[in-house]
XYZ file of C-alpha atoms in Angstrom:
372
model
C -17.630 34.728 6.658
C -18.851 32.825 3.472
C -22.472 32.920 2.727
C -24.226 29.966 1.337
C -26.392 31.052 -1.856
C -29.685 29.286 -3.242
C -29.674 29.688 -7.286
C -33.299 29.656 -8.555
C -34.256 27.766 -11.543
C -34.953 30.262 -14.689
C -38.599 31.173 -14.422
C -39.419 29.306 -11.464
C -39.344 29.727 -7.612
C -37.307 28.162 -4.792
C -39.186 25.915 -2.503
C -38.722 24.454 0.792
C -40.021 21.293 -0.384
C -38.988 18.549 -2.832
C -40.622 20.096 -5.654
C -39.325 20.639 -9.178
C -38.556 24.468 -7.926
C -35.625 23.434 -5.762
C -31.963 23.181 -6.892
C -29.084 21.759 -4.674
C -27.571 24.323 -2.193
C -24.442 26.045 -3.801
C -21.199 26.413 -1.816
C -18.134 28.149 -2.891
C -14.885 26.060 -3.828
C -12.635 25.971 -0.822
C -9.053 25.025 -1.218
C -8.043 23.298 2.169
C -4.864 21.455 3.298
C -4.827 18.382 5.857
C -3.300 18.757 9.469
C -1.345 15.685 8.721
C 0.903 14.410 5.634
C 2.999 11.800 4.332
C 6.490 12.774 3.124
C 7.224 10.449 0.498
C 10.885 10.051 -0.718
C 11.068 9.405 -4.589
C 14.901 8.759 -4.589
C 14.276 5.932 -1.956
C 11.407 4.325 -3.710
C 13.336 3.970 -7.072
C 16.696 3.017 -5.256
C 14.684 0.387 -3.468
C 13.533 -1.024 -7.167
C 17.053 -0.784 -8.569
C 18.347 -2.546 -5.530
C 15.938 -5.430 -5.761
C 16.462 -5.439 -9.706
C 20.082 -6.160 -9.044
C 19.075 -8.656 -6.388
C 17.297 -10.412 -9.175
C 20.011 -11.473 -10.878
C 19.371 -12.097 -14.615
C 15.281 -11.804 -14.157
C 13.450 -8.518 -15.012
C 12.226 -6.947 -11.521
C 8.410 -5.718 -11.678
C 6.319 -4.104 -9.053
C 3.244 -4.989 -7.073
C 1.250 -1.558 -6.837
C -1.882 -3.139 -5.628
C -4.100 -1.500 -2.785
C -3.176 2.036 -4.267
C 0.290 1.686 -4.314
C 0.581 0.201 -0.853
C -1.104 3.064 0.291
C 1.236 5.728 -1.041
C -0.676 6.365 -4.142
C -0.509 4.087 -7.206
C -0.176 6.768 -9.992
C 2.562 8.624 -8.289
C 4.517 5.485 -7.404
C 3.973 3.537 -11.046
C 5.162 7.053 -12.753
C 8.227 6.956 -10.758
C 8.996 3.161 -10.956
C 8.426 3.130 -14.669
C 10.787 6.205 -14.908
C 13.628 3.998 -13.225
C 12.916 1.316 -15.577
C 10.304 -0.918 -14.123
C 7.968 -2.332 -17.220
C 5.856 -4.863 -15.180
C 3.005 -3.802 -12.893
C 0.610 -5.942 -10.997
C -2.693 -4.787 -9.188
C -5.243 -6.734 -7.577
C -8.494 -5.718 -9.308
C -9.898 -4.117 -12.332
C -10.904 -0.887 -10.751
C -7.160 -0.555 -9.995
C -6.035 -1.088 -13.456
C -8.675 1.000 -14.812
C -7.424 4.138 -12.617
C -4.159 3.550 -14.043
C -4.973 2.843 -17.627
C -4.147 6.570 -18.661
C -0.436 5.677 -18.006
C -0.205 2.941 -20.770
C 1.544 0.632 -18.287
C 1.959 -3.355 -18.810
C -0.625 -4.281 -16.004
C -1.527 -7.669 -14.828
C -4.612 -8.255 -12.677
C -3.990 -10.881 -10.085
C -7.579 -11.561 -8.843
C -8.249 -12.929 -12.388
C -11.539 -12.925 -14.431
C -14.932 -12.805 -13.204
C -18.130 -12.697 -15.142
C -18.082 -9.029 -13.961
C -14.784 -8.233 -15.277
C -15.374 -9.519 -19.012
C -15.785 -5.853 -20.608
C -12.860 -4.568 -18.710
C -10.573 -7.154 -19.769
C -11.835 -7.073 -23.437
C -10.844 -3.355 -23.063
C -7.290 -4.462 -23.161
C -6.245 -2.216 -20.478
C -4.351 -5.188 -18.629
C -3.893 -8.810 -18.851
C -5.912 -11.271 -16.617
C -4.045 -13.463 -14.214
C -6.382 -16.632 -14.785
C -6.638 -18.316 -11.448
C -9.008 -21.316 -12.251
C -10.111 -23.839 -14.874
C -13.366 -21.884 -15.063
C -11.407 -18.625 -15.555
C -9.362 -20.346 -18.270
C -12.827 -21.449 -20.006
C -14.158 -18.040 -19.810
C -10.883 -16.507 -21.395
C -11.307 -18.933 -23.985
C -14.650 -18.180 -24.823
C -14.118 -14.607 -24.743
C -11.664 -15.006 -27.653
C -8.592 -15.399 -25.586
C -5.635 -13.381 -26.282
C -2.395 -12.461 -24.041
C -2.832 -13.499 -20.252
C -1.105 -14.581 -17.297
C -1.774 -17.766 -15.329
C -1.246 -18.522 -11.578
C -0.575 -21.979 -10.439
C -0.969 -22.866 -6.519
C 2.389 -24.393 -5.210
C 1.313 -24.802 -1.575
C -0.285 -21.699 -0.325
C -3.720 -22.812 -1.097
C -5.233 -19.211 -1.962
C -5.473 -18.750 -5.681
C -4.400 -20.675 -8.826
C -4.639 -23.787 -10.763
C -3.031 -26.838 -9.293
C 0.102 -28.118 -10.723
C -1.614 -31.123 -11.941
C -4.233 -28.878 -13.776
C -1.460 -26.737 -15.203
C 0.112 -29.986 -16.516
C -3.330 -31.664 -17.483
C -3.467 -30.003 -21.144
C -5.948 -27.223 -19.969
C -3.578 -24.542 -20.717
C -2.517 -25.702 -24.280
C -3.085 -22.969 -26.994
C -3.396 -20.285 -24.573
C -1.203 -17.237 -25.128
C 0.331 -17.079 -21.843
C 2.967 -14.147 -20.951
C 3.762 -14.937 -17.416
C 3.173 -18.499 -15.484
C 3.483 -17.401 -11.901
C 3.221 -18.729 -8.263
C 3.311 -17.216 -4.856
C 5.459 -18.038 -1.990
C 3.853 -18.479 1.534
C 6.843 -18.304 3.844
C 9.653 -16.531 1.955
C 10.102 -14.151 4.909
C 11.038 -17.307 7.125
C 13.806 -20.057 6.873
C 11.411 -22.991 6.298
C 11.282 -26.053 4.213
C 8.193 -24.709 2.321
C 10.266 -22.344 0.457
C 12.221 -25.384 -1.123
C 9.055 -27.434 -1.763
C 7.324 -24.507 -3.681
C 10.302 -24.086 -5.693
C 10.528 -27.863 -6.586
C 7.033 -27.821 -7.265
C 7.066 -24.898 -9.506
C 10.431 -25.483 -11.263
C 9.239 -28.296 -13.537
C 6.415 -26.512 -15.286
C 9.024 -24.605 -17.033
C 9.623 -26.381 -20.275
C 6.234 -28.315 -19.747
C 3.657 -25.365 -19.978
C 3.929 -22.948 -22.928
C 4.585 -19.543 -21.232
C 7.036 -16.539 -22.353
C 8.029 -16.090 -18.980
C 8.174 -17.727 -15.364
C 7.810 -15.871 -11.936
C 7.894 -17.091 -8.359
C 9.663 -14.524 -6.274
C 7.976 -11.684 -4.165
C 10.157 -8.970 -2.147
C 11.334 -11.718 0.279
C 11.630 -14.423 -2.102
C 14.426 -12.484 -4.111
C 16.445 -12.264 -1.015
C 16.375 -16.447 -1.214
C 18.573 -16.356 -4.177
C 19.093 -17.136 -7.863
C 17.173 -20.217 -7.929
C 13.832 -18.291 -7.195
C 14.308 -15.413 -9.711
C 13.060 -17.257 -12.847
C 12.176 -14.684 -15.450
C 10.433 -12.390 -13.620
C 10.296 -11.087 -9.635
C 7.488 -9.136 -8.143
C 8.308 -7.382 -5.281
C 5.846 -5.104 -3.302
C 6.685 -4.245 0.237
C 10.432 -3.703 0.004
C 9.868 -1.153 -2.965
C 8.027 0.927 -0.252
C 10.590 0.403 2.719
C 9.560 -2.882 4.231
C 12.098 -5.291 5.170
C 11.033 -8.854 5.272
C 14.738 -10.238 5.411
C 18.007 -9.490 6.670
C 19.378 -9.747 3.445
C 17.233 -6.643 2.176
C 18.787 -4.468 4.792
C 19.769 -1.876 2.091
C 16.105 -1.001 1.687
C 15.399 2.662 2.227
C 12.602 4.087 4.217
C 9.958 5.682 1.900
C 7.079 7.305 3.894
C 7.584 9.522 6.711
C 4.083 10.503 8.227
C 4.143 13.931 9.669
C 1.179 15.639 12.108
C 0.291 19.187 13.214
C 0.392 20.292 16.540
C -3.208 21.297 17.658
C -2.610 22.357 21.060
C 0.059 22.404 23.611
C -0.786 22.129 27.276
C 0.531 21.923 30.595
C -0.512 18.639 32.476
C 0.130 18.855 36.224
C 1.425 15.778 38.381
C -1.168 13.140 39.143
C -3.479 13.997 35.933
C -4.229 11.574 33.455
C -4.071 11.677 29.845
C -6.466 10.191 26.989
C -9.176 7.424 27.113
C -9.419 4.962 30.177
C -6.841 7.256 31.810
C -4.023 4.722 31.234
C -1.266 7.154 31.694
C -0.767 9.201 34.930
C 1.765 12.129 34.566
C 4.374 11.405 37.243
C 5.516 15.245 37.624
C 4.253 18.345 35.861
C 4.774 17.998 31.970
C 4.357 19.799 28.755
C 2.148 17.687 26.316
C 1.455 18.410 22.565
C -1.816 17.145 21.082
C -1.195 16.064 17.333
C -3.857 15.608 14.503
C -3.363 11.680 13.963
C -5.006 8.602 15.312
C -5.978 5.114 14.279
C -8.574 6.339 11.728
C -5.399 7.553 9.724
C -3.855 4.073 10.167
C -1.658 5.070 13.313
C -3.078 2.129 15.298
C -3.842 1.640 18.918
C -0.632 -0.534 19.220
C 1.436 2.521 19.447
C -0.155 3.426 22.423
C 2.460 4.099 25.076
C 5.310 2.958 22.834
C 5.385 5.013 19.723
C 6.892 8.318 19.514
C 7.325 11.558 17.359
C 10.391 13.591 16.731
C 11.175 17.219 15.766
C 14.734 17.862 15.210
C 16.694 15.751 17.265
C 14.176 15.795 20.283
C 12.319 12.236 20.846
C 8.359 12.892 21.751
C 7.040 9.766 23.245
C 3.282 8.846 22.948
C 1.454 9.384 26.082
C -1.578 7.147 26.813
C -3.927 5.875 24.558
C -4.083 6.588 20.605
C -7.623 7.900 19.837
C -9.299 7.851 16.356
C -8.233 11.368 15.577
C -5.688 12.583 18.289
C -2.617 11.505 19.954
C -0.780 13.015 23.183
C 2.904 13.379 23.017
C 5.516 14.340 25.547
C 6.778 17.762 24.789
C 9.092 18.455 27.576
C 12.239 17.675 25.204
C 10.765 20.595 22.763
C 10.223 23.968 24.489
C 9.509 25.707 21.313
C 7.027 23.366 20.136
C 3.670 24.870 19.458
C 0.255 25.070 17.592
C 0.841 24.894 13.899
C 4.213 23.159 14.296
C 4.692 19.729 12.605
C 6.417 16.630 13.976
C 7.517 13.535 12.137
C 6.252 10.089 13.541
C 8.644 7.196 14.136
C 7.760 4.927 11.313
C 10.412 2.897 10.034
C 8.638 -0.065 9.158
C 10.805 -3.089 10.580
C 10.698 -1.256 14.120
C 6.992 0.009 13.785
C 5.785 -3.310 13.413
C 7.310 -4.635 16.496
C 6.093 -1.524 18.336
C 2.516 -1.587 17.525
C 2.021 -5.496 16.701
C 0.883 -4.836 13.121
C 2.576 -6.124 10.064
C 4.682 -3.767 7.753
C 1.892 -4.474 5.060
C -0.610 -3.198 7.348
C 1.102 -0.360 8.551
C 1.468 0.948 4.804
C -1.860 -0.062 3.449
C -3.646 1.283 6.439
C -2.497 4.770 5.838
C -5.845 6.570 5.503
C -7.013 9.305 2.869
C -6.811 12.314 5.188
C -3.078 12.593 4.621
C -1.785 15.251 1.794
C 0.756 13.104 0.070
C 3.867 15.176 -0.320
C 6.752 13.447 -2.886
C 10.013 14.727 -2.754
C-alpha cells in the first residue's frame, strides 16, 4: 500500500490549519492505463485523405482538424496528414491553433478574430478567417497581413454577405483563401447549386490567392465545387456523408475491457429502468464504457460489441460508465478481456440516432488513444 506523506517546510512545523507552515499533500506518481481505448488506424486516415485529394480534381486538399481532430487527437492527426502531403489545416479557435503551433503547420482559425484574440493573431501562429466587416476593420487596425475571409452564400452562420465582399471592403487585404461553406452538401437539393452560383462570381472580382467551397460531402458533388482548395473533415475520420465516398475507411474502433462476467437467471432484469428481461438464463459481461465516454444512450438495446467473430448485443440501457452485453456467444470471455464496439459511423448513426459528427467528437477523454 502506498503511503501519503506530509513534507514540512524548512524550519517550520506542519499544521492542520491554513497557516504558512502547511504544504500541499504530496502523493507519488502513479502510472495508470484506462479500461477503455480507441484503436486508431493511421493508414486508414492517410488513405482517406489521399482518396479525397484525388477526388478534389486540380484543387489542393486540406484538412479540418478542429474539435481536437474530431475527437481523435489533433496533434496525432495533423502529424500523420502532414506526412501524407496535406499542407492546409483548419481549426475553430485560437486555443486550438496554439496547441498545434509547435508543429509549424499552415493553420487557419475558422472562428475569426475577436478582440480577445488579437495577441494570438499577431503572434503569427495561424491566419484568421475574417467573418464580418468589424473583423476586417480590426485586422486592418492591427496592421493586417495574410488572412482568410469567409463569405456567407446561404447558410446564415458566419461570413460577410456576397454584397459586402463585392463592396470594396476587402480591397487591399492580403487574402490567402476566400471561402464559403455548403449547408446541404450531403443531400441532393437545389441549395447546393444556388450556393455554387453565389460563390463562383467572386473569383476574379475579389483579390484572393485561392477560393474554397467544398467540405467532405462537397468534394463528392463534382469538379465545379472544388475551386482551388477543398476542406474535408468528417470523411477523413471514417464518416461517409454521401454514397460517392463509399471508399472511405473506418479509422476509429472503440474497445472496452470486461469488468465482470455474471450468470443472469431467466426473468431477471438488467440495467436502469429494467428495460431488458432475460428470456432464459444467460451469460452477461459488464464492460467499462458508457454515455460519459460518448457511447450514447441511443445504443441501448441496439448496439453491439465483438470479440473475434462473436457478436455480443447490448442488453438494456447504456448507463454513464457501464454497458451490459450478451456473452453467450463468447464462452471464454472474462474479466480483463477486451471487446471491440461496433462503431462504423454510417451504421452507428442510424442505430444511435446521433450524427456521424457527434459520434466522433463525443468520444471522451477517458480513452487511451492507441495509433496503429
